[in-house]
CSV table of C-alpha atoms in Angstrom, one decimal:
chain,number,residue,atom,x,y,z
A,1,UNK,CA,-45.9,22.1,23.0
A,2,UNK,CA,-44.1,23.7,26.1
A,3,UNK,CA,-40.9,25.5,25.4
A,4,UNK,CA,-38.5,28.3,26.0
A,5,UNK,CA,-37.4,31.2,24.5
A,6,UNK,CA,-35.3,34.4,24.7
A,7,UNK,CA,-37.6,36.4,23.0
A,8,UNK,CA,-41.1,35.8,21.8
A,9,UNK,CA,-42.4,37.8,19.0
A,10,UNK,CA,-46.3,38.0,18.7
A,11,UNK,CA,-46.8,38.7,15.1
A,12,UNK,CA,-45.7,37.1,11.8
A,13,UNK,CA,-46.5,40.4,9.4
A,14,UNK,CA,-43.5,42.4,8.6
A,15,UNK,CA,-42.7,43.9,12.0
A,16,UNK,CA,-42.3,40.6,13.7
A,17,UNK,CA,-40.4,38.8,10.4
A,18,UNK,CA,-38.1,41.7,10.4
A,19,UNK,CA,-37.0,41.9,14.4
A,20,UNK,CA,-37.0,38.5,14.1
A,21,UNK,CA,-34.2,38.6,11.4
A,22,UNK,CA,-32.4,41.6,12.8
A,23,UNK,CA,-32.1,39.6,16.5
A,24,UNK,CA,-31.0,36.3,14.8
A,25,UNK,CA,-28.5,38.2,13.1
A,26,UNK,CA,-27.2,39.9,16.1
A,27,UNK,CA,-26.9,36.0,17.4
A,28,UNK,CA,-29.4,35.8,19.5
A,29,UNK,CA,-30.6,32.2,20.2
A,30,UNK,CA,-34.1,30.8,20.7
A,31,UNK,CA,-36.3,33.3,19.1
A,32,UNK,CA,-39.7,32.5,18.6
A,33,UNK,CA,-42.5,34.2,16.4
A,34,UNK,CA,-46.1,33.4,17.2
A,35,UNK,CA,-48.7,34.4,14.8
A,36,UNK,CA,-52.5,33.0,15.2
A,37,UNK,CA,-52.7,32.4,11.2
A,38,UNK,CA,-50.2,32.3,8.6
A,39,UNK,CA,-47.3,34.7,7.8
A,40,UNK,CA,-48.5,38.0,6.7
A,41,UNK,CA,-52.0,36.5,7.2
A,42,UNK,CA,-53.0,40.6,8.7
A,43,UNK,CA,-52.5,43.9,7.9
A,44,UNK,CA,-49.3,43.3,6.0
A,45,UNK,CA,-50.7,40.9,3.4
A,46,UNK,CA,-53.6,43.0,3.0
A,47,UNK,CA,-51.7,46.4,2.2
A,48,UNK,CA,-51.7,48.6,-0.9
A,49,UNK,CA,-48.1,47.8,-1.5
A,50,UNK,CA,-46.8,50.7,-1.7
A,51,UNK,CA,-43.5,52.3,-0.5
A,52,UNK,CA,-43.0,56.1,-0.2
A,53,UNK,CA,-40.3,58.6,1.4
A,54,UNK,CA,-42.8,61.3,0.9
A,55,UNK,CA,-44.0,62.0,4.2
A,56,UNK,CA,-44.8,65.0,6.3
A,57,UNK,CA,-43.2,64.4,9.7
A,58,UNK,CA,-39.2,64.2,10.0
A,59,UNK,CA,-39.7,60.7,11.6
A,60,UNK,CA,-41.9,59.2,9.1
A,61,UNK,CA,-39.7,60.6,6.6
A,62,UNK,CA,-36.3,59.0,8.1
A,63,UNK,CA,-37.8,55.9,8.8
A,64,UNK,CA,-39.2,55.4,5.0
A,65,UNK,CA,-36.2,56.7,3.5
A,66,UNK,CA,-33.8,54.2,5.1
A,67,UNK,CA,-36.3,51.4,4.8
A,68,UNK,CA,-36.7,52.0,0.7
A,69,UNK,CA,-32.7,52.5,0.5
A,70,UNK,CA,-32.7,48.4,2.4
A,71,UNK,CA,-35.6,47.2,0.0
A,72,UNK,CA,-33.4,48.5,-3.1
A,73,UNK,CA,-30.9,46.1,-2.1
A,74,UNK,CA,-33.4,43.4,-0.2
A,75,UNK,CA,-33.3,39.9,-2.6
A,76,UNK,CA,-29.4,40.3,-2.3
A,77,UNK,CA,-29.2,41.2,1.8
A,78,UNK,CA,-32.1,38.9,2.5
A,79,UNK,CA,-30.2,36.2,0.0
A,80,UNK,CA,-33.8,35.4,-0.9
A,81,UNK,CA,-34.5,32.7,-3.5
A,82,UNK,CA,-37.6,34.4,-5.1
A,83,UNK,CA,-38.1,38.3,-6.0
A,84,UNK,CA,-39.7,41.1,-3.6
A,85,UNK,CA,-40.4,42.7,-7.1
A,86,UNK,CA,-39.4,46.1,-6.0
A,87,UNK,CA,-40.4,48.9,-8.6
A,88,UNK,CA,-39.5,52.4,-8.3
A,89,UNK,CA,-42.2,54.3,-10.2
A,90,UNK,CA,-42.6,57.1,-8.2
A,91,UNK,CA,-45.2,58.5,-6.2
A,92,UNK,CA,-47.3,61.5,-7.9
A,93,UNK,CA,-49.5,63.1,-4.9
A,94,UNK,CA,-52.2,65.3,-6.5
A,95,UNK,CA,-53.5,68.3,-4.7
A,96,UNK,CA,-57.0,69.7,-5.0
A,97,UNK,CA,-56.8,73.1,-3.0
A,98,UNK,CA,-54.2,75.6,-2.2
A,99,UNK,CA,-54.2,74.7,1.0
A,100,UNK,CA,-53.2,71.1,0.3
A,101,UNK,CA,-50.6,72.7,-2.1
A,102,UNK,CA,-49.0,74.4,0.7
A,103,UNK,CA,-48.7,71.8,2.7
A,104,UNK,CA,-47.0,69.8,-0.2
A,105,UNK,CA,-44.4,72.8,-0.5
A,106,UNK,CA,-43.5,72.2,3.4
A,107,UNK,CA,-43.5,68.7,2.9
A,108,UNK,CA,-41.0,68.5,0.0
A,109,UNK,CA,-38.6,71.4,2.0
A,110,UNK,CA,-38.8,69.1,4.6
A,111,UNK,CA,-38.1,65.7,2.7
A,112,UNK,CA,-35.0,67.8,0.6
A,113,UNK,CA,-33.8,68.6,3.7
A,114,UNK,CA,-33.6,65.0,4.5
A,115,UNK,CA,-31.9,64.3,1.2
A,116,UNK,CA,-35.4,62.8,-0.2
A,117,UNK,CA,-35.4,63.7,-4.0
A,118,UNK,CA,-39.0,65.0,-4.2
A,119,UNK,CA,-40.3,68.0,-6.0
A,120,UNK,CA,-43.5,70.0,-6.7
A,121,UNK,CA,-44.7,69.8,-10.3
A,122,UNK,CA,-47.4,71.9,-12.1
A,123,UNK,CA,-50.4,70.1,-13.8
A,124,UNK,CA,-48.3,69.8,-17.1
A,125,UNK,CA,-45.6,68.0,-15.9
A,126,UNK,CA,-47.6,65.7,-13.8
A,127,UNK,CA,-49.5,65.0,-17.2
A,128,UNK,CA,-46.4,64.2,-18.8
A,129,UNK,CA,-45.6,61.7,-16.2
A,130,UNK,CA,-49.2,60.1,-16.5
A,131,UNK,CA,-51.0,61.0,-19.3
A,132,UNK,CA,-54.4,60.0,-18.8
A,133,UNK,CA,-54.5,62.2,-15.4
A,134,UNK,CA,-57.7,64.4,-15.1
A,135,UNK,CA,-56.3,67.9,-14.0
A,136,UNK,CA,-59.4,69.2,-13.7
A,137,UNK,CA,-59.9,70.5,-10.6
A,138,UNK,CA,-56.3,69.9,-9.4
A,139,UNK,CA,-54.1,72.5,-8.1
A,140,UNK,CA,-50.8,70.9,-8.6
A,141,UNK,CA,-48.7,68.0,-7.7
A,142,UNK,CA,-45.3,66.5,-5.6
A,143,UNK,CA,-43.6,63.6,-6.8
A,144,UNK,CA,-40.4,61.6,-5.7
A,145,UNK,CA,-39.1,59.0,-8.3
A,146,UNK,CA,-37.6,56.8,-5.5
A,147,UNK,CA,-41.0,55.7,-4.1
A,148,UNK,CA,-43.0,52.8,-5.6
A,149,UNK,CA,-44.5,49.1,-5.3
A,150,UNK,CA,-42.8,46.2,-3.4
A,151,UNK,CA,-44.5,42.8,-3.3
A,152,UNK,CA,-45.8,42.3,0.5
A,153,UNK,CA,-45.9,38.6,0.8
A,154,UNK,CA,-42.7,37.9,-0.7
A,155,UNK,CA,-40.9,40.8,1.1
A,156,UNK,CA,-42.3,39.2,4.1
A,157,UNK,CA,-41.5,35.8,3.1
A,158,UNK,CA,-37.9,36.9,2.4
A,159,UNK,CA,-37.5,38.2,5.9
A,160,UNK,CA,-39.2,34.8,7.1
A,161,UNK,CA,-36.9,32.6,5.2
A,162,UNK,CA,-33.8,34.5,6.3
A,163,UNK,CA,-34.9,34.1,9.7
A,164,UNK,CA,-35.6,30.2,9.7
A,165,UNK,CA,-32.0,29.6,8.4
A,166,UNK,CA,-31.0,31.2,11.3
A,167,UNK,CA,-32.6,29.2,13.6
A,168,UNK,CA,-35.7,31.3,14.5
A,169,UNK,CA,-38.6,29.0,15.1
A,170,UNK,CA,-42.3,30.2,13.6
A,171,UNK,CA,-45.3,28.7,15.3
A,172,UNK,CA,-48.2,29.8,12.9
A,173,UNK,CA,-51.8,28.9,13.6
A,174,UNK,CA,-50.9,29.5,17.3
A,175,UNK,CA,-52.8,32.1,19.1
A,176,UNK,CA,-51.7,33.5,22.4
A,177,UNK,CA,-54.3,33.6,25.1
A,178,UNK,CA,-52.4,35.0,28.0
A,179,UNK,CA,-49.0,36.7,29.0
A,180,UNK,CA,-48.4,35.7,32.6
A,181,UNK,CA,-46.6,38.1,35.0
A,182,UNK,CA,-45.1,38.3,38.0
A,183,UNK,CA,-44.9,42.1,39.3
A,184,UNK,CA,-42.9,43.8,36.6
A,185,UNK,CA,-41.6,40.5,35.1
A,186,UNK,CA,-42.8,38.6,32.3
A,187,UNK,CA,-42.7,34.9,33.0
A,188,UNK,CA,-44.5,33.2,30.2
A,189,UNK,CA,-46.6,33.4,27.0
A,190,UNK,CA,-49.9,31.3,27.0
A,191,UNK,CA,-50.6,29.8,23.3
A,192,UNK,CA,-53.4,27.8,22.4
A,193,UNK,CA,-50.9,25.1,21.8
A,194,UNK,CA,-49.4,25.2,25.0
A,195,UNK,CA,-47.0,27.5,27.1
A,196,UNK,CA,-43.7,29.4,26.2
A,197,UNK,CA,-41.4,30.3,29.1
A,198,UNK,CA,-39.6,34.0,28.5
A,199,UNK,CA,-38.8,37.0,29.9
A,200,UNK,CA,-38.9,39.4,27.1
A,201,UNK,CA,-41.9,39.8,24.6
A,202,UNK,CA,-42.5,42.0,21.4
A,203,UNK,CA,-45.9,43.2,20.4
A,204,UNK,CA,-46.0,43.2,16.5
A,205,UNK,CA,-49.7,42.2,16.4
A,206,UNK,CA,-50.9,44.9,14.0
A,207,UNK,CA,-54.8,45.5,14.2
A,208,UNK,CA,-54.5,43.2,17.2
A,209,UNK,CA,-51.9,45.1,19.1
A,210,UNK,CA,-54.5,46.6,21.9
A,211,UNK,CA,-55.7,42.9,22.6
A,212,UNK,CA,-52.0,41.9,23.7
A,213,UNK,CA,-51.3,45.0,25.5
A,214,UNK,CA,-54.4,44.4,27.4
A,215,UNK,CA,-52.9,41.3,28.5
A,216,UNK,CA,-50.7,43.1,30.3
A,217,UNK,CA,-52.3,45.6,31.5
A,218,UNK,CA,-50.8,48.6,29.5
A,219,UNK,CA,-53.2,51.2,28.3
A,220,UNK,CA,-52.2,51.6,24.2
A,221,UNK,CA,-53.8,54.6,23.0
A,222,UNK,CA,-54.3,53.2,19.7
A,223,UNK,CA,-57.7,51.5,17.6
A,224,UNK,CA,-58.3,49.4,14.9
A,225,UNK,CA,-60.3,50.5,11.6
A,226,UNK,CA,-61.1,48.7,8.1
A,227,UNK,CA,-59.5,50.0,5.2
A,228,UNK,CA,-60.7,48.7,1.9
A,229,UNK,CA,-58.8,47.7,-1.7
A,230,UNK,CA,-59.7,46.7,-5.0
A,231,UNK,CA,-57.7,45.2,-7.6
A,232,UNK,CA,-58.1,44.9,-11.2
A,233,UNK,CA,-57.5,42.6,-14.1
A,234,UNK,CA,-54.0,43.0,-15.4
A,235,UNK,CA,-53.0,44.9,-18.6
A,236,UNK,CA,-50.2,46.0,-20.0
A,237,UNK,CA,-48.0,48.5,-18.3
A,238,UNK,CA,-49.7,52.2,-18.8
A,239,UNK,CA,-49.1,54.0,-15.8
A,240,UNK,CA,-45.7,54.1,-13.7
A,241,UNK,CA,-46.4,56.1,-10.4
A,242,UNK,CA,-49.0,55.3,-7.7
A,243,UNK,CA,-51.2,58.2,-8.1
A,244,UNK,CA,-52.4,59.3,-4.4
A,245,UNK,CA,-54.6,62.6,-3.3
A,246,UNK,CA,-55.5,62.8,0.5
A,247,UNK,CA,-58.0,65.5,0.2
A,248,UNK,CA,-59.8,63.4,-2.8
A,249,UNK,CA,-59.1,60.2,-0.9
A,250,UNK,CA,-57.5,57.6,-2.7
A,251,UNK,CA,-54.4,55.7,-4.0
A,252,UNK,CA,-53.9,53.9,-7.3
A,253,UNK,CA,-51.2,52.0,-8.4
A,254,UNK,CA,-50.2,49.4,-11.5
A,255,UNK,CA,-48.3,46.5,-10.1
A,256,UNK,CA,-45.4,45.0,-11.9
A,257,UNK,CA,-47.9,41.9,-12.6
A,258,UNK,CA,-50.0,44.6,-14.6
A,259,UNK,CA,-53.1,44.7,-12.2
A,260,UNK,CA,-54.2,48.0,-10.7
A,261,UNK,CA,-54.3,48.2,-7.0
A,262,UNK,CA,-56.6,51.1,-5.4
A,263,UNK,CA,-57.8,52.0,-1.9
A,264,UNK,CA,-59.4,54.7,0.0
A,265,UNK,CA,-60.4,55.3,3.6
A,266,UNK,CA,-63.3,56.1,5.3
A,267,UNK,CA,-64.2,58.5,8.0
A,268,UNK,CA,-67.5,56.9,9.5
A,269,UNK,CA,-65.7,53.6,9.6
A,270,UNK,CA,-66.5,52.0,13.2
A,271,UNK,CA,-63.1,51.3,15.2
A,272,UNK,CA,-63.3,47.6,15.4
A,273,UNK,CA,-61.6,44.5,13.9
A,274,UNK,CA,-63.6,43.8,11.2
A,275,UNK,CA,-62.1,42.9,7.5
A,276,UNK,CA,-65.3,42.2,5.6
A,277,UNK,CA,-65.7,43.8,2.2
A,278,UNK,CA,-68.6,46.2,1.4
A,279,UNK,CA,-70.5,47.4,-1.4
A,280,UNK,CA,-70.0,51.0,-0.4
A,281,UNK,CA,-66.8,51.2,-0.8
A,282,UNK,CA,-66.8,49.6,-4.4
A,283,UNK,CA,-69.0,52.6,-5.3
A,284,UNK,CA,-67.2,55.2,-3.7
A,285,UNK,CA,-63.9,53.8,-5.1
A,286,UNK,CA,-65.2,53.3,-8.7
A,287,UNK,CA,-66.3,57.0,-8.7
A,288,UNK,CA,-63.3,58.4,-7.4
A,289,UNK,CA,-60.9,56.7,-9.7
A,290,UNK,CA,-62.7,57.0,-13.0
A,291,UNK,CA,-63.0,61.2,-12.1
A,292,UNK,CA,-59.3,61.1,-11.6
A,293,UNK,CA,-57.9,58.4,-13.9
A,294,UNK,CA,-60.8,58.0,-16.4
A,295,UNK,CA,-59.7,55.3,-18.6
A,296,UNK,CA,-59.4,52.7,-15.8
A,297,UNK,CA,-63.1,52.8,-16.0
A,298,UNK,CA,-62.5,50.1,-18.5
A,299,UNK,CA,-60.7,47.7,-16.1
A,300,UNK,CA,-62.8,45.0,-14.5
A,301,UNK,CA,-62.8,44.8,-11.0
A,302,UNK,CA,-62.1,41.2,-10.0
A,303,UNK,CA,-61.4,41.2,-5.9
A,304,UNK,CA,-62.1,43.5,-3.3
A,305,UNK,CA,-60.8,43.0,0.5
A,306,UNK,CA,-59.6,44.9,3.8
A,307,UNK,CA,-57.2,45.1,6.4
A,308,UNK,CA,-56.6,47.0,9.5
A,309,UNK,CA,-55.1,50.2,9.8
A,310,UNK,CA,-53.6,50.4,13.9
A,311,UNK,CA,-54.2,54.0,14.4
A,312,UNK,CA,-52.6,56.4,16.8
A,313,UNK,CA,-53.2,59.8,17.4
A,314,UNK,CA,-50.5,61.3,15.4
A,315,UNK,CA,-50.3,58.4,12.7
A,316,UNK,CA,-46.8,57.6,13.6
A,317,UNK,CA,-45.6,54.2,14.9
A,318,UNK,CA,-45.2,53.4,18.4
A,319,UNK,CA,-41.7,51.9,19.3
A,320,UNK,CA,-40.0,50.9,22.8
A,321,UNK,CA,-40.4,49.7,26.3
A,322,UNK,CA,-43.5,50.6,28.6
A,323,UNK,CA,-43.1,51.5,32.3
A,324,UNK,CA,-45.7,48.9,33.5
A,325,UNK,CA,-43.8,45.9,32.4
A,326,UNK,CA,-39.7,45.1,32.1
A,327,UNK,CA,-38.9,43.7,28.5
A,328,UNK,CA,-42.1,44.2,26.9
A,329,UNK,CA,-41.6,46.0,23.5
A,330,UNK,CA,-44.0,47.7,21.5
A,331,UNK,CA,-44.0,47.7,17.5
A,332,UNK,CA,-47.4,49.0,17.1
A,333,UNK,CA,-49.7,51.9,15.8
A,334,UNK,CA,-48.1,52.2,11.9
A,335,UNK,CA,-51.1,53.8,11.1
A,336,UNK,CA,-51.4,52.2,7.9
A,337,UNK,CA,-47.6,52.0,6.9
A,338,UNK,CA,-46.1,49.4,8.5
A,339,UNK,CA,-45.0,47.4,5.6
A,340,UNK,CA,-42.9,50.2,4.3
A,341,UNK,CA,-41.2,50.8,7.5
A,342,UNK,CA,-40.5,47.0,8.3
A,343,UNK,CA,-36.7,47.1,7.5
A,344,UNK,CA,-36.5,50.2,10.2
A,345,UNK,CA,-38.6,48.3,12.7
A,346,UNK,CA,-36.4,45.5,13.0
A,347,UNK,CA,-33.6,47.4,13.5
A,348,UNK,CA,-34.9,49.5,16.0
A,349,UNK,CA,-36.8,47.2,18.0
A,350,UNK,CA,-33.6,44.3,17.8
A,351,UNK,CA,-31.4,47.2,19.2
A,352,UNK,CA,-33.6,48.2,22.2
A,353,UNK,CA,-33.9,44.8,22.9
A,354,UNK,CA,-30.4,44.1,23.2
A,355,UNK,CA,-29.5,47.9,24.8
A,356,UNK,CA,-27.6,48.7,22.1
A,357,UNK,CA,-26.8,52.1,20.9
A,358,UNK,CA,-29.7,53.2,18.5
A,359,UNK,CA,-28.5,53.5,14.7
A,360,UNK,CA,-31.6,56.0,14.5
A,361,UNK,CA,-32.9,58.1,17.1
A,362,UNK,CA,-36.8,57.2,17.7
A,363,UNK,CA,-36.9,58.2,21.1
A,364,UNK,CA,-39.6,60.5,20.4
A,365,UNK,CA,-41.8,57.5,19.2
A,366,UNK,CA,-41.9,56.1,22.9
A,367,UNK,CA,-45.7,55.6,24.3
A,368,UNK,CA,-44.9,58.4,26.7
A,369,UNK,CA,-45.2,60.9,24.5
A,370,UNK,CA,-49.3,60.5,24.5
A,371,UNK,CA,-49.0,61.2,28.2
A,372,UNK,CA,-46.4,64.0,27.4
A,373,UNK,CA,-48.5,65.3,24.8
A,374,UNK,CA,-45.7,65.6,22.5
A,375,UNK,CA,-47.4,64.8,19.5
A,376,UNK,CA,-46.1,65.8,15.8
A,377,UNK,CA,-49.2,65.2,13.3
A,378,UNK,CA,-48.5,63.3,10.5
A,379,UNK,CA,-50.8,65.0,7.6
A,380,UNK,CA,-50.1,62.8,4.6
A,381,UNK,CA,-52.1,59.5,5.2
A,382,UNK,CA,-55.0,58.3,3.1
B,1,UNK,CA,-39.0,19.2,-19.8
B,2,UNK,CA,-40.9,16.8,-17.4
B,3,UNK,CA,-44.6,16.5,-17.4
B,4,UNK,CA,-45.2,18.3,-14.4
B,5,UNK,CA,-42.8,21.4,-15.8
B,6,UNK,CA,-45.5,21.1,-18.9
B,7,UNK,CA,-48.5,21.1,-16.7
B,8,UNK,CA,-50.2,24.8,-16.0
B,9,UNK,CA,-52.4,24.5,-12.7
B,10,UNK,CA,-53.3,27.9,-12.7
B,11,UNK,CA,-54.0,29.7,-16.6
B,12,UNK,CA,-54.6,33.2,-15.0
B,13,UNK,CA,-50.8,33.6,-13.7
B,14,UNK,CA,-49.0,30.6,-15.5
B,15,UNK,CA,-48.4,28.4,-12.2
B,16,UNK,CA,-47.0,24.7,-13.2
B,17,UNK,CA,-47.7,21.9,-11.3
B,18,UNK,CA,-43.8,21.8,-10.4
B,19,UNK,CA,-43.8,25.0,-9.0
B,20,UNK,CA,-46.9,24.1,-6.4
B,21,UNK,CA,-45.3,20.7,-5.3
B,22,UNK,CA,-42.0,22.3,-5.2
B,23,UNK,CA,-43.9,25.1,-2.7
B,24,UNK,CA,-45.5,22.2,-1.1
B,25,UNK,CA,-42.3,20.5,-0.6
B,26,UNK,CA,-40.7,23.8,0.7
B,27,UNK,CA,-43.4,23.6,3.7
B,28,UNK,CA,-46.3,26.1,2.7
B,29,UNK,CA,-49.1,23.6,3.1
B,30,UNK,CA,-51.5,26.3,3.7
B,31,UNK,CA,-53.5,27.6,0.7
B,32,UNK,CA,-53.3,31.0,1.8
B,33,UNK,CA,-49.5,31.3,1.5
B,34,UNK,CA,-49.3,29.7,-1.5
B,35,UNK,CA,-51.9,31.8,-3.2
B,36,UNK,CA,-49.8,35.0,-1.7
B,37,UNK,CA,-46.4,33.8,-3.2
B,38,UNK,CA,-47.6,32.3,-6.7
B,39,UNK,CA,-50.7,34.2,-7.3
B,40,UNK,CA,-52.7,30.8,-7.5
B,41,UNK,CA,-56.5,31.9,-7.2
B,42,UNK,CA,-55.5,36.1,-7.7
B,43,UNK,CA,-56.2,36.2,-11.3
B,44,UNK,CA,-59.4,36.8,-13.3
B,45,UNK,CA,-60.8,33.5,-12.5
B,46,UNK,CA,-60.4,34.2,-8.9
B,47,UNK,CA,-59.3,30.4,-8.3
B,48,UNK,CA,-62.5,28.8,-10.2
B,49,UNK,CA,-60.1,26.8,-12.2
B,50,UNK,CA,-57.2,26.0,-10.0
B,51,UNK,CA,-58.6,26.0,-6.6
B,52,UNK,CA,-59.7,22.2,-6.7
B,53,UNK,CA,-56.2,21.2,-8.2
B,54,UNK,CA,-54.3,22.9,-5.4
B,55,UNK,CA,-56.8,21.6,-2.5
B,56,UNK,CA,-56.2,18.0,-4.5
B,57,UNK,CA,-52.4,18.7,-4.1
B,58,UNK,CA,-52.1,20.0,-0.4
B,59,UNK,CA,-54.6,16.7,0.2
B,60,UNK,CA,-51.9,14.1,-1.6
B,61,UNK,CA,-49.1,15.8,0.3
B,62,UNK,CA,-50.4,16.2,3.8
B,63,UNK,CA,-52.7,13.0,3.9
B,64,UNK,CA,-55.7,15.1,5.1
B,65,UNK,CA,-59.1,15.2,3.1
B,66,UNK,CA,-59.8,17.8,0.6
B,67,UNK,CA,-62.8,18.7,2.9
B,68,UNK,CA,-60.4,19.4,6.1
B,69,UNK,CA,-58.2,21.6,4.0
B,70,UNK,CA,-58.9,25.6,4.0
B,71,UNK,CA,-60.1,27.2,0.7
B,72,UNK,CA,-59.1,30.4,-0.2
B,73,UNK,CA,-61.6,33.1,1.2
B,74,UNK,CA,-63.8,34.1,-1.8
B,75,UNK,CA,-63.9,37.7,-2.1
B,76,UNK,CA,-66.2,40.2,-4.1
B,77,UNK,CA,-67.3,40.3,-6.8
B,78,UNK,CA,-68.4,36.9,-8.4
B,79,UNK,CA,-67.2,38.1,-11.5
B,80,UNK,CA,-65.2,41.0,-13.0
B,81,UNK,CA,-67.1,44.0,-13.6
B,82,UNK,CA,-65.9,47.0,-15.1
B,83,UNK,CA,-65.1,50.1,-12.9
B,84,UNK,CA,-67.3,52.8,-15.1
B,85,UNK,CA,-70.3,50.4,-14.8
B,86,UNK,CA,-70.0,50.2,-11.0
B,87,UNK,CA,-69.6,54.3,-10.6
B,88,UNK,CA,-72.4,55.0,-13.3
B,89,UNK,CA,-74.7,53.0,-11.0
B,90,UNK,CA,-73.2,54.5,-8.0
B,91,UNK,CA,-74.0,57.8,-9.8
B,92,UNK,CA,-77.9,57.1,-10.7
B,93,UNK,CA,-78.4,55.9,-6.9
B,94,UNK,CA,-77.9,59.2,-5.7
């Protein structure tokens, strides 16, 4: 296989598929998406499937809000023959200290100023929404009814199908080995299946984004770390919102299938690319969830898995060009929330490639912010 | 209704033989892709019932022997375990 492309997108997750879709919609021809495995095989297909507007920085709030508004109509916009299974059951964020409640109050004020309908709840009000919540040791909660669940596989499949209908070529099971440059210009992308001649590359490689940057000598200040999840057997609907706690380190939501998906982070996780499962996670997750949501103790765990968070120093994504190489675009560093930003990622990256007026100003998410030290830290990540 | 529409290949998620064959005909020839779209292999049996059927169908459609078709990843636990039992054991170990 040797071919030419106007744009090569590396990574067939939500970011890559959404970017391909938006570029094709704007009339760009000869777009190639390359993935070393299958569509949504990486972080997208391993994520917790939650989408929320309740963030702590203005940029994250805006990206999430507009993405969720897209998801509300995703089946129609993408003319999908299946269903992306969007369910707006809300997110109930629970606090366990007074300091955390103060942070929630700040976040809600910011969110409300951006027309996000979140609010602070008392523990009594929280219990009305999730009757089986154990409020012992908790100090309060925040809630947004617009947050919810979305099927990551089918959502990515919807973007993939729509892009394919417009002529985008997807090379799955194809690994990028090298990116050849001449000075600041990209000449071709070398894969294990042959070369693709192009001058424009999008790095949407998720957990592997740094490897791609290293190929062109761009120093990306991100690292990847494993985050684990487990899922239970399906039961009748009993919990509408995602229940999430930053201080107690957990999130847990019932999917439309009836299964419960839950996960937590681990501060001792090594910075590498492993996606194996550990028994420590299973132990800690079981202890945490049975203490906060006791009736879930009766449910059987049927599977656990892991995916990579691609972490930036401020836990916000990196969008845009780099100074070292022309037409090399970053769509990386989502720090565990790339799936929920997918629609906006595709819009902003496609506008940058075509040099169009941006529909949302993401200039503060450029890679130069790390050099300049302009970091606004996102406080709300599990 | 055709025989294909009446035949369930995945008992956990009620996937029929017709749905499976339609998806393969659409071009989804990777077990993991089929799993993610149909939920075959994601239910309480974790593929113990359906995997062989999916592999056989993929083999017939692609002409590759079953031994050359990549299975889904087997993930822990081997059988379903109640969360409270895991939590109790974990607390005893402390």
